[in-house]
Short mmCIF file of C-alpha atoms in Angstrom, two decimals:
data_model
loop_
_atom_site.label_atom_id
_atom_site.label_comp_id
_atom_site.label_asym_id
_atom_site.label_seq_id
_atom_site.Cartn_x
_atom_site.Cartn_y
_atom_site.Cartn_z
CA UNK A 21 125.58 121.60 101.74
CA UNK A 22 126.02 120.46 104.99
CA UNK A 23 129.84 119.70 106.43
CA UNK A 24 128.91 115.83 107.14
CA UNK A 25 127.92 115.28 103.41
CA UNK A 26 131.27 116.92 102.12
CA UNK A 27 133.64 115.12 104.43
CA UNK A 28 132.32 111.71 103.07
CA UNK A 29 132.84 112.26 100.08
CA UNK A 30 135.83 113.93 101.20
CA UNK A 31 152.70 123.19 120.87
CA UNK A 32 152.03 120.36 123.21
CA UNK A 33 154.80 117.47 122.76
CA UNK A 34 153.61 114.14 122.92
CA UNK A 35 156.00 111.65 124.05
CA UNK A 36 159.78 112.66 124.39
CA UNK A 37 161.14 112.69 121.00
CA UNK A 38 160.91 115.79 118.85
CA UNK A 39 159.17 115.60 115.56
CA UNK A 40 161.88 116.07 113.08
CA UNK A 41 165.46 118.06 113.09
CA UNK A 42 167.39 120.71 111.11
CA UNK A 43 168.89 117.63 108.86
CA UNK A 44 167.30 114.79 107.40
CA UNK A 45 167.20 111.67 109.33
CA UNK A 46 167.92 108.03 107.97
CA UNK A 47 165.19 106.47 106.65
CA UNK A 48 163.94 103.20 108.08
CA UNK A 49 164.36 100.44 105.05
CA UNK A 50 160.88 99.58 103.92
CA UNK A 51 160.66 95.40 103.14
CA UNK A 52 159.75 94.81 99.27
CA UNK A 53 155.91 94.48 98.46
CA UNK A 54 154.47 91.47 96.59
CA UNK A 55 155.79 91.29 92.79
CA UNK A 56 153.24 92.96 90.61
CA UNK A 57 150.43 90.88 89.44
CA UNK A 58 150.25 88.40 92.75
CA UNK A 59 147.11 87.48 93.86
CA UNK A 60 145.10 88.97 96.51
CA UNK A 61 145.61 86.76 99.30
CA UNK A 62 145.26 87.09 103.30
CA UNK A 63 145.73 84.31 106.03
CA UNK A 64 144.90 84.27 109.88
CA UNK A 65 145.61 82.13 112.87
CA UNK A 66 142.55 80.96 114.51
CA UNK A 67 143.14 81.21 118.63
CA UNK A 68 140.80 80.02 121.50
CA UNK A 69 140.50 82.61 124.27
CA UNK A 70 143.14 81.04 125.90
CA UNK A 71 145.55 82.04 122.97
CA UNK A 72 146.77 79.03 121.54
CA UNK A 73 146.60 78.40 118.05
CA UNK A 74 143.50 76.25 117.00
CA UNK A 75 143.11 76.64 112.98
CA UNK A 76 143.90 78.83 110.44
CA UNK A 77 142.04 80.43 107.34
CA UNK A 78 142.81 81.15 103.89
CA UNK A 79 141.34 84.33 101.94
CA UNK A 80 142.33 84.28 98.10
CA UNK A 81 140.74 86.93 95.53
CA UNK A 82 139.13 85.51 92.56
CA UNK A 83 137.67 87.84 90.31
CA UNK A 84 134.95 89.65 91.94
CA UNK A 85 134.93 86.55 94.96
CA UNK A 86 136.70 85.30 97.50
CA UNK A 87 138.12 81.89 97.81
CA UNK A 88 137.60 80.96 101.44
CA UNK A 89 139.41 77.68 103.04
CA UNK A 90 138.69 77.03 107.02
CA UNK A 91 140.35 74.74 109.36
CA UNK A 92 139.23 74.93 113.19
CA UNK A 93 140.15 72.38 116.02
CA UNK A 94 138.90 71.64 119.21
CA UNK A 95 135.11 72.79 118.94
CA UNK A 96 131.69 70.79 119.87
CA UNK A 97 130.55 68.53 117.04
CA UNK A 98 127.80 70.34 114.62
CA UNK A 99 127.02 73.23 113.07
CA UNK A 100 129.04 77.06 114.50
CA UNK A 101 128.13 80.16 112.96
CA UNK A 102 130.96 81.96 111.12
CA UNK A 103 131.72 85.77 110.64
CA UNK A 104 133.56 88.16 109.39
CA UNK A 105 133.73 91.09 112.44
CA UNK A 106 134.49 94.93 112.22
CA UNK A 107 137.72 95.22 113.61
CA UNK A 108 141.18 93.25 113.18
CA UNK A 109 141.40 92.67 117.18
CA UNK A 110 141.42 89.06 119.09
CA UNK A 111 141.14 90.76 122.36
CA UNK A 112 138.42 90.59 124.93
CA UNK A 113 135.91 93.26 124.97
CA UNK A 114 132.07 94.39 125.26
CA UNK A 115 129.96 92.80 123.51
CA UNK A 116 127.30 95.55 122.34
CA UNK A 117 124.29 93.33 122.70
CA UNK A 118 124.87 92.01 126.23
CA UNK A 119 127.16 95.28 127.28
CA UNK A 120 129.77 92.82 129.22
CA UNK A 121 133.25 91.96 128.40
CA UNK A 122 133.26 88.74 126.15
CA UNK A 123 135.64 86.92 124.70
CA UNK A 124 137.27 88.30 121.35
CA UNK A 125 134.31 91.51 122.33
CA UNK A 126 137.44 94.03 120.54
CA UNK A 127 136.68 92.18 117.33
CA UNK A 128 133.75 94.20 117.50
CA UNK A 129 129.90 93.70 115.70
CA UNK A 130 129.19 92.27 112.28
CA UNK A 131 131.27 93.55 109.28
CA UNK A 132 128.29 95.43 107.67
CA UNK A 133 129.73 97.89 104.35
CA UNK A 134 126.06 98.34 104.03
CA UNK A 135 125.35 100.15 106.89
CA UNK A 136 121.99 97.58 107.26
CA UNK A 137 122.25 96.55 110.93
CA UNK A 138 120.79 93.54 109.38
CA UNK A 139 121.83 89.80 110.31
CA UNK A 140 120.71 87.69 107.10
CA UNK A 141 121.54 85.00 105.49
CA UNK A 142 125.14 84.13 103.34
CA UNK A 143 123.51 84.79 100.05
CA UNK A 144 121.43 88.43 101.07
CA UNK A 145 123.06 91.18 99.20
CA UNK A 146 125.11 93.38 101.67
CA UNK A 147 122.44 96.58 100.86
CA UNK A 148 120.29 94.01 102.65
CA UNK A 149 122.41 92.08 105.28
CA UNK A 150 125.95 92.08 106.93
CA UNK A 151 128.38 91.36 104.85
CA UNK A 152 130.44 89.81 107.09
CA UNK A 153 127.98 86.87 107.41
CA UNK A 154 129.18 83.71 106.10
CA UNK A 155 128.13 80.07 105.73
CA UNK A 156 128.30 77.84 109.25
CA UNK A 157 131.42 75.45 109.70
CA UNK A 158 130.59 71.77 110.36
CA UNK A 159 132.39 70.45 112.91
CA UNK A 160 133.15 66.67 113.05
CA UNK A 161 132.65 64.20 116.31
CA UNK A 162 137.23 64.53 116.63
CA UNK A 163 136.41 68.47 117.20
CA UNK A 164 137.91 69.57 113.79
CA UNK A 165 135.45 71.45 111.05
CA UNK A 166 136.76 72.30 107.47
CA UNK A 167 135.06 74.45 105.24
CA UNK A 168 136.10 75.84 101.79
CA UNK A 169 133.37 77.99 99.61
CA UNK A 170 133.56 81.03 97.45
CA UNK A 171 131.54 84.47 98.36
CA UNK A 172 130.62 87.58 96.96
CA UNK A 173 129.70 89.16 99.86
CA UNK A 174 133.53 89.88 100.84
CA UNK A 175 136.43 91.23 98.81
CA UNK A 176 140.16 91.97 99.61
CA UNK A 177 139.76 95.61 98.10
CA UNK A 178 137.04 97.95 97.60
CA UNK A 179 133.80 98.93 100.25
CA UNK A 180 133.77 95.13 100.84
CA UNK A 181 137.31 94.75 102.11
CA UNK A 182 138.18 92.50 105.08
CA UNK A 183 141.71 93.05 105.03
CA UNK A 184 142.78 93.92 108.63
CA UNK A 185 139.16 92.50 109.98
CA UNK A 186 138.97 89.68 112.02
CA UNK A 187 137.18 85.67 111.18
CA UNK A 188 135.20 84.85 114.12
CA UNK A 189 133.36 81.44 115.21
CA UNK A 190 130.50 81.02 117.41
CA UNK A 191 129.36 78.34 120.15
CA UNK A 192 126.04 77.21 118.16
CA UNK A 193 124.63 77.38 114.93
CA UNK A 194 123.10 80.64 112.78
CA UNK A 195 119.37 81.08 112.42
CA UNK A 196 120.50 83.10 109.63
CA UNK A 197 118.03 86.43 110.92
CA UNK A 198 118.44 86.87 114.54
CA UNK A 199 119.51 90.35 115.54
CA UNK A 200 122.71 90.95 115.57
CA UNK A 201 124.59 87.60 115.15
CA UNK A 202 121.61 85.12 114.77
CA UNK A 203 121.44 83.33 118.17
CA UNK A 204 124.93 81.96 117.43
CA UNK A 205 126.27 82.45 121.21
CA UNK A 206 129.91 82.82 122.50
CA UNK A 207 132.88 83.72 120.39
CA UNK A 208 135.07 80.46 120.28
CA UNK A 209 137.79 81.55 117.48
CA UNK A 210 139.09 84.31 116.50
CA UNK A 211 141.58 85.03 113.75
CA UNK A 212 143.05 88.41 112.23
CA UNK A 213 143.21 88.37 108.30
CA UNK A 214 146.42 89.99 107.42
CA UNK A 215 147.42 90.41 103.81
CA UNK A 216 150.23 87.51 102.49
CA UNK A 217 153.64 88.75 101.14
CA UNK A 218 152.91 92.92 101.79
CA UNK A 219 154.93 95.42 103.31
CA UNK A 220 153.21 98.19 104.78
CA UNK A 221 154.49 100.69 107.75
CA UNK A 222 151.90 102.46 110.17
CA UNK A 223 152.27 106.32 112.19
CA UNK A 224 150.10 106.15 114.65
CA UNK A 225 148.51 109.56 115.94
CA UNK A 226 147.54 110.33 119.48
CA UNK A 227 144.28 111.70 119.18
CA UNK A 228 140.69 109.37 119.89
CA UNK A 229 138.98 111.82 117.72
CA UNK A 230 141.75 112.85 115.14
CA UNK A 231 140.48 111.71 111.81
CA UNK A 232 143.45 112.72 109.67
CA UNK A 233 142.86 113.86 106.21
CA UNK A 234 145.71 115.80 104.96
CA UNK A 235 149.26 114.14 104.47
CA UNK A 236 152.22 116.55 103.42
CA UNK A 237 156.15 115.65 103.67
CA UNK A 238 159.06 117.97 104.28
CA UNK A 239 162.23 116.02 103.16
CA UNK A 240 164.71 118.37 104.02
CA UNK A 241 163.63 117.88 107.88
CA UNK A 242 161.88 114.39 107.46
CA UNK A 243 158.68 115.59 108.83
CA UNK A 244 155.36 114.19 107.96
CA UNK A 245 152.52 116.53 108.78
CA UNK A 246 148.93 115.48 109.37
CA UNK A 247 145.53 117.32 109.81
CA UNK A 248 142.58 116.66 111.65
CA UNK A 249 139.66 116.89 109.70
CA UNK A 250 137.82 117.37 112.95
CA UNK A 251 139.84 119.82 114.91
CA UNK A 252 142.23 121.33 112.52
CA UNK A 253 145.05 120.27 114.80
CA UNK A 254 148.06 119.73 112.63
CA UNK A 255 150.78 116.99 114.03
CA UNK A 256 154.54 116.60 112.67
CA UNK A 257 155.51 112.90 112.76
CA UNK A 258 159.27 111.80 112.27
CA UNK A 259 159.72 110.17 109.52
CA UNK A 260 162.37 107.59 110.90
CA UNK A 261 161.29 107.44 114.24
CA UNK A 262 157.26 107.77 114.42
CA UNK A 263 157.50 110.52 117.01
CA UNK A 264 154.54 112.90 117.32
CA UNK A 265 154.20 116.39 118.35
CA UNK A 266 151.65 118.76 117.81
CA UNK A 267 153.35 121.27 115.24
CA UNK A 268 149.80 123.67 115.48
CA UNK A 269 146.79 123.40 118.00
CA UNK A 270 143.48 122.82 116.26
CA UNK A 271 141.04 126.23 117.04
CA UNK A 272 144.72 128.15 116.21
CA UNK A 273 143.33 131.75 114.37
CA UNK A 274 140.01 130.15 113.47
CA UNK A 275 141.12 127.24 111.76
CA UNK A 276 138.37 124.02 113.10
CA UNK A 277 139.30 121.95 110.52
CA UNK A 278 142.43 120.69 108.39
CA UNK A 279 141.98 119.12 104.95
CA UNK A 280 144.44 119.18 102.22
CA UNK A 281 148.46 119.87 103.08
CA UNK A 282 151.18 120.89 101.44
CA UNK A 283 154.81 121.90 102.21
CA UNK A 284 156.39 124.88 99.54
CA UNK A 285 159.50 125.66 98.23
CA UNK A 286 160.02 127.49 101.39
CA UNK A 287 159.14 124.94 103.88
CA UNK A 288 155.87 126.63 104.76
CA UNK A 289 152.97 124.71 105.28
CA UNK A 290 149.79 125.11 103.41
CA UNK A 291 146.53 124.19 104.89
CA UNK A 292 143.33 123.93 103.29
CA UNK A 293 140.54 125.13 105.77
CA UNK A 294 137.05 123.45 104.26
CA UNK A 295 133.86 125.17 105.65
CA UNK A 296 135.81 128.04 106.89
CA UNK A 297 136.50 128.68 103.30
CA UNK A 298 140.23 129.72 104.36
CA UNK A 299 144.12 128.80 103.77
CA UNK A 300 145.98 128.69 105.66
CA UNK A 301 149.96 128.93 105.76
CA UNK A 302 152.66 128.17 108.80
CA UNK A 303 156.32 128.78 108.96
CA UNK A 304 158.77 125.86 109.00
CA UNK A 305 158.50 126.47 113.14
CA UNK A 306 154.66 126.64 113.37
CA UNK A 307 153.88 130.38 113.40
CA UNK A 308 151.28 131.52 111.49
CA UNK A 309 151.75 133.28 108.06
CA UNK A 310 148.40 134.26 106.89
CA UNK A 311 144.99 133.26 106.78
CA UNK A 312 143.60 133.52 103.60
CA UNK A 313 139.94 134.09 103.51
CA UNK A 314 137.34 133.18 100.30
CA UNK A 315 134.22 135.19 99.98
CA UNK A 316 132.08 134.32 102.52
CA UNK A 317 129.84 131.59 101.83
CA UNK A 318 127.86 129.03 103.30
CA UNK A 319 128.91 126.35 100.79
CA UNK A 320 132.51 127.38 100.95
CA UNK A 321 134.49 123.93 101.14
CA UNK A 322 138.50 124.75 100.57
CA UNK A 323 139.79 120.88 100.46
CA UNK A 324 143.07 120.61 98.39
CA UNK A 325 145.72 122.79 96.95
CA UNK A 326 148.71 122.94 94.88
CA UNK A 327 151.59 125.04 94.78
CA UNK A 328 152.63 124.72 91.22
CA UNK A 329 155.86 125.74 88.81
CA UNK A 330 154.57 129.30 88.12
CA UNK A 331 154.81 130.33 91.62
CA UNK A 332 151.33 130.39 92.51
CA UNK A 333 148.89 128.18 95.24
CA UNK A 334 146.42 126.59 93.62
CA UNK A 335 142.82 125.92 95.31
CA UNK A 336 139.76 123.75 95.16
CA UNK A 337 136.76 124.56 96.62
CA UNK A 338 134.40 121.20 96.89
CA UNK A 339 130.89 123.07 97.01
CA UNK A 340 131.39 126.35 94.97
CA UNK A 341 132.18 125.45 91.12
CA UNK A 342 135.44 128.40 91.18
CA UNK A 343 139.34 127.39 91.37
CA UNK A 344 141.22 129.71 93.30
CA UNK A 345 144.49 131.06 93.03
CA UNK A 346 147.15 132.91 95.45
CA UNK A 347 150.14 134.82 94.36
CA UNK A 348 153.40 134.74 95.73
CA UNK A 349 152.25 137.99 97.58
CA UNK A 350 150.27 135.78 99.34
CA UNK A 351 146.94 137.73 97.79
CA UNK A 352 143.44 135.40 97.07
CA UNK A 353 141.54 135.63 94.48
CA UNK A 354 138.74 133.60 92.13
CA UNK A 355 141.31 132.10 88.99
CA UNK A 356 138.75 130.32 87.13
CA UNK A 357 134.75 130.46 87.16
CA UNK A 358 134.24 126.29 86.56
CA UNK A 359 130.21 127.71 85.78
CA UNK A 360 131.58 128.25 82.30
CA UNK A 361 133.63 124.88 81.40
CA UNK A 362 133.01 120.99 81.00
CA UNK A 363 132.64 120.78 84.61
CA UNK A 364 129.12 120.36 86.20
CA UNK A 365 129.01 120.70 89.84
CA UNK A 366 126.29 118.16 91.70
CA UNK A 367 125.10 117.37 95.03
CA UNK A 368 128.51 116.07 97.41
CA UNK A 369 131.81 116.45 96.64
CA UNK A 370 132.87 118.01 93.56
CA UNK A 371 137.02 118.90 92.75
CA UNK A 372 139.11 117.36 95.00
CA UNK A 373 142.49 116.72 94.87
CA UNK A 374 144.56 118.92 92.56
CA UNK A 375 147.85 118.48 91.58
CA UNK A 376 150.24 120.39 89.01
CA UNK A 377 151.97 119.16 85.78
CA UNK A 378 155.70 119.16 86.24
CA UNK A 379 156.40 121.07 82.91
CA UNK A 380 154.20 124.12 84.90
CA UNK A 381 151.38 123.49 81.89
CA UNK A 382 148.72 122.31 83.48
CA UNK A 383 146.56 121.26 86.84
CA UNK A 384 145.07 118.22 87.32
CA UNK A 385 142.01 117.78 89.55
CA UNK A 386 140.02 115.09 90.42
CA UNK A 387 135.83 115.28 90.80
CA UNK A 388 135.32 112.96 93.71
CA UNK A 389 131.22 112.52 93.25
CA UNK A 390 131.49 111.99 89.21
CA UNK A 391 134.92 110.28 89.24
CA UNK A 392 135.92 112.37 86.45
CA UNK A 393 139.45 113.71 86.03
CA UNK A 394 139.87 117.00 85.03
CA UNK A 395 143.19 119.07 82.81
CA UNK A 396 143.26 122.48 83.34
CA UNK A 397 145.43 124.64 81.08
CA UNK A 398 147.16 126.88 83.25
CA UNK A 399 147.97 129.47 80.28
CA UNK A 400 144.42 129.64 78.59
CA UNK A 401 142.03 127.83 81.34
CA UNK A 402 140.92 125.49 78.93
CA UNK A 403 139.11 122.45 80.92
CA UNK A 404 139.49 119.03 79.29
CA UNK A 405 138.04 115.59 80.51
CA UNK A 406 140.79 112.84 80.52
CA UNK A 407 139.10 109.45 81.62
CA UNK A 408 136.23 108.96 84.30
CA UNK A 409 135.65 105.54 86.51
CA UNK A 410 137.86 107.34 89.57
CA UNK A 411 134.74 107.55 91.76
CA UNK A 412 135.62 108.57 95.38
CA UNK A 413 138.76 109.97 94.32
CA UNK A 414 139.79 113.03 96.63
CA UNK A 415 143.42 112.96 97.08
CA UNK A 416 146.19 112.73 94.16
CA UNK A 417 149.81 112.49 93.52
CA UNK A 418 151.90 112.93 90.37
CA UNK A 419 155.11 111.18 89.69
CA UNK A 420 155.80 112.16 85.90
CA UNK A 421 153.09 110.76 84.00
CA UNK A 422 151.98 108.53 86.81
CA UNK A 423 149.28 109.72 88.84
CA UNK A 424 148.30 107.54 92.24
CA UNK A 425 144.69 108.44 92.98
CA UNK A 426 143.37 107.51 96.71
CA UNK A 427 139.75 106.51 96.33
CA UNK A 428 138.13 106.81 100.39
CA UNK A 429 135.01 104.51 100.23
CA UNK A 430 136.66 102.26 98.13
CA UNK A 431 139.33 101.86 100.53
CA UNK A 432 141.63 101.71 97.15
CA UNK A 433 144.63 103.79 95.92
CA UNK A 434 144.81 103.18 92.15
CA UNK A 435 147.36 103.90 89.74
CA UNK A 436 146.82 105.93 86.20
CA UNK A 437 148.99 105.87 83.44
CA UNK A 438 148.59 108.84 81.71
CA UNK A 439 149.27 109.99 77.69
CA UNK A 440 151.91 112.22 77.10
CA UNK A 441 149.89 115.66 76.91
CA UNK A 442 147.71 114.80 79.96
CA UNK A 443 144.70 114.03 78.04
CA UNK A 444 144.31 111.05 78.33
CA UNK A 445 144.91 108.33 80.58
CA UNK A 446 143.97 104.09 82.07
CA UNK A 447 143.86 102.59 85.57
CA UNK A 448 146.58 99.96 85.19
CA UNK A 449 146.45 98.68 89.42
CA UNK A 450 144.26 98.69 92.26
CA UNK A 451 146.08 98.58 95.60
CA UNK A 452 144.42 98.06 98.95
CA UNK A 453 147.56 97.62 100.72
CA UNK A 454 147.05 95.91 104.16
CA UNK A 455 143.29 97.31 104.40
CA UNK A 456 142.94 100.56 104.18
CA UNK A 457 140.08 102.70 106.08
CA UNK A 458 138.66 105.80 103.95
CA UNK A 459 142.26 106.68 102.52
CA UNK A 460 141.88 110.29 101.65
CA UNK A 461 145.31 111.94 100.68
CA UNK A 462 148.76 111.18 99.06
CA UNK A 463 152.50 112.28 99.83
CA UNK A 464 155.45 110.48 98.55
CA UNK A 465 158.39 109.98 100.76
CA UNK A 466 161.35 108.52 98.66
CA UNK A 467 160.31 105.46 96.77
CA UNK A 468 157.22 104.98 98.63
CA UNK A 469 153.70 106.89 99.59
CA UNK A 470 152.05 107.17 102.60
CA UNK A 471 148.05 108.15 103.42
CA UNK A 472 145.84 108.84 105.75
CA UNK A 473 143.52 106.21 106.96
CA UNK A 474 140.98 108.79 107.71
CA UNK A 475 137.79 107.07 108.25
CA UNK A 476 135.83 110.50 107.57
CA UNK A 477 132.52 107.80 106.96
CA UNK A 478 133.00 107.24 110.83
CA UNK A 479 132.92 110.89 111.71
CA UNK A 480 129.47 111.66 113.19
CA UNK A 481 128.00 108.45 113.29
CA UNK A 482 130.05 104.71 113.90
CA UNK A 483 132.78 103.61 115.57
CA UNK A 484 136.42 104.67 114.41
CA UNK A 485 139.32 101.94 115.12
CA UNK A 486 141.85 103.31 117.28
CA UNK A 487 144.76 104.85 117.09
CA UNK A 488 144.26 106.46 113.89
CA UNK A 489 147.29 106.26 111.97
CA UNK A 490 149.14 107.29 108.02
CA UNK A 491 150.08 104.17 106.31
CA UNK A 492 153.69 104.20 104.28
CA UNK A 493 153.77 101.55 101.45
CA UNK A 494 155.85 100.93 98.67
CA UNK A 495 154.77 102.47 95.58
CA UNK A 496 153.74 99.79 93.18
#
């Protein structure tokens, strides 16, 4: 299984201020999310290139649609094409088809979940057409079009999200086929759709190529570590301040890539090594512990782990159906042979993210290309289902009997209330926060959680939005 297919499914200081201290620091106040049950809602400002304010827009989520209301001033009477674009920038920039600068250019191509390179019509499917392409605006002889229509082609969660994108309207009408934006001409308006009444704080990273994956905090220093799933670089980010340093240089004793984090008891970093098949564990200062090696493989994919009550690390390996286990002594060895239990490997990304129960009873893991969610009896390795419908899951976090469940494709984190034995358990909330990009894993820091916006889909193929950057919410 190649590393491409398995990452979809799945000390240089950098600035001036040091990543973290020997006490905790003071935690920035986060602002309180929308009340639970609110709508789905998102509004923009619609600016000429000049910058001034010329319209506005409306998003609201109902049921699987979106409510879309459109109010744009000072344009030529008739019809403008109207679309939803890639990125969430009203900046100038090249415009792929012409390769010059253009106005509103950063907003970027087509919003296309499909991957079609396809300009269609507003009612083609988005496994046929760009989903970003939306019905024309008709603009009145005072300059001012108004448009209000529901679509299916967008959403304000899920693959379909436009959270965080941008609304953009042409010079001339749509032909509705025309590669890539149907002969609609200059980019006239431009407007960023940002989430109504949502608090959400972003740590941006340094790196053009970082794609972050792992996400582990250390609250007795207030440090945030970060992995590249690319590199295996491994960045300590202040909690309170943003600040980033490099805490371990990707390449550092043969570890390319950095997947799943976690901090111990001891402060030491855990690092889970994917198609190197190795963990990986640092001191509280950086230096390297060990390097833990599985048997060598080439389907070896280490991607989470899990210290857990009884002392021991917990592993998963994505490719090879076997749960791994180190001891205190710091020795690896094959736990559990999954060949033998409920769980049926398949093509992709099986286990995931693994976390433990806090009683010490039992690991829960995640199967990212079934959606299942697996209990695993730490005393007898027993395997139990508890609940499917969590495709794309890959990272998880337990608070009691809560369990947050970052789905990446989906661009979701939901929540699971779980029975009282583990065995059982609902998705009770869906939360996109202010548009999430391939979230892959969870930490909690205080009362909220933060992730990874890791956009692994973007990793050989597609253009990532810059800076990458771990997004702290509130939990909800």
């Amino acid at each position: 299984m190649d590393r491409l297919k398995l990452l979809l499914g799945g000390a240089l200081l950098l600035g001036t201020a040091s990543a973290g201290g020997a006490g905790m620091p003071m935690m920035a106040p986060m602002p309180a999310a929308a009340p639970a049950g609110t709508a789905l809602a998102a509004t923009a400002t619609l600016r000429d290139p000049q910058g001034a304010a010329q319209g506005s827009v409306t998003l609201r989520q109902l049921g699987t649609g979106v409510q879309v209301s459109v109010e744009a001033r000072g344009l030529t009477p008739g019809q403008h094409g109207m679309h939803v674009h890639e990125f969430g920038r009203c900046t100038p920039g090249v415009d792929a088809a012409t390769n010059t600068v253009v106005a509103f250019g950063g907003a970027g191509g087509h919003f296309d979940p499909g991957k079609t390179g396809n300009h269609a019509s507003p009612g083609a499917p988005n496994a046929v057409g760009h989903g970003g392409d939306l019905p024309m605006l008709n603009v009145g002889a005072d300059g001012v079009g108004r448009a209000t229509f529901v679509t299916d082609k967008i959403s304000l969660a899920g693959m379909d999200g436009v959270l965080n994108r941008s609304l953009v309207i042409h010079a001339r009408p749509d032909d509705y086929k025309s590669d890539p934006s149907g002969l609609t001409g200059a980019r006239e308006r431009c407007g960023v759709l940002t989430r109504t009444n949502y608090a959400a704080r972003d740590y941006p990273l340094p790196g053009a190529q970082d794609f972050p994956e792992g996400v582990a905090y250390d609250a007795r220093r207030g440090v945030i570590y970060t992995g590249s799933a690319q590199s295996g670089t491994i960045y300590a980010v202040n909690a309170a301040t943003g600040a980033v340093s490099k805490f371990s240089e990707g390449g550092a004793l043969g570890r390319a890539s950095a997947l799943g984090l976690k901090v111990d008891a001891q402060g030491r970093l855990w690092i889970a090594g994917g198609a190197q098949g190795t963990v990986s564990v640092l001191s509280p200062d950086g230096a390297p512990v060990a390097v833990l090696e599985t048997p060598r493989s080439p389907n070896a994919y280490i991607n989470d782990l899990v210290p857990a009550p009884d002392g021991n690390v917990y592993v998963t390996d994505s490719a090879r159906p076997v749960l791994y286990r180190v001891t205190p002594d710091l020795k690896l060895s094959a736990w559990l042979d999954l060949a033998g239990t409920p769980i049926r490997y398949g093509p992709g990304v099986n286990l995931n993210g693994v976390v433990a129960t806090p009683d010490g009873r039992y690991l829960l893991a995640v199967q990212l290309n079934t959606g299942e969610l697996w209990r695993i009896d730490l005393r007898s390795k027993a395997v139990r289902r508890v609940m499917g419908g969590l495709e794309n899951g890959d990272g998880l976090l337990l608070d009691g009997r809560t369990l947050y469940v970052s789905r990446n494709r989906d661009g979701t984190v939901s929540k699971v209330m779980l029975g009282a034995d583990y065995a059982s358990g609902q998705v009770v909330a869906e939360e996109p926060v202010t548009g999430l990009r391939f979230p892959t894993t969870l930490s909690a820091i205080g009362g909220d959680l933060i992730v990874p916006q890791g956009q692994l889909d973007k990793l050989q193929g597609g253009t990532p939005e810059t800076p990458f950057k771990l997004t702290r919410f509130p939990r909800f």
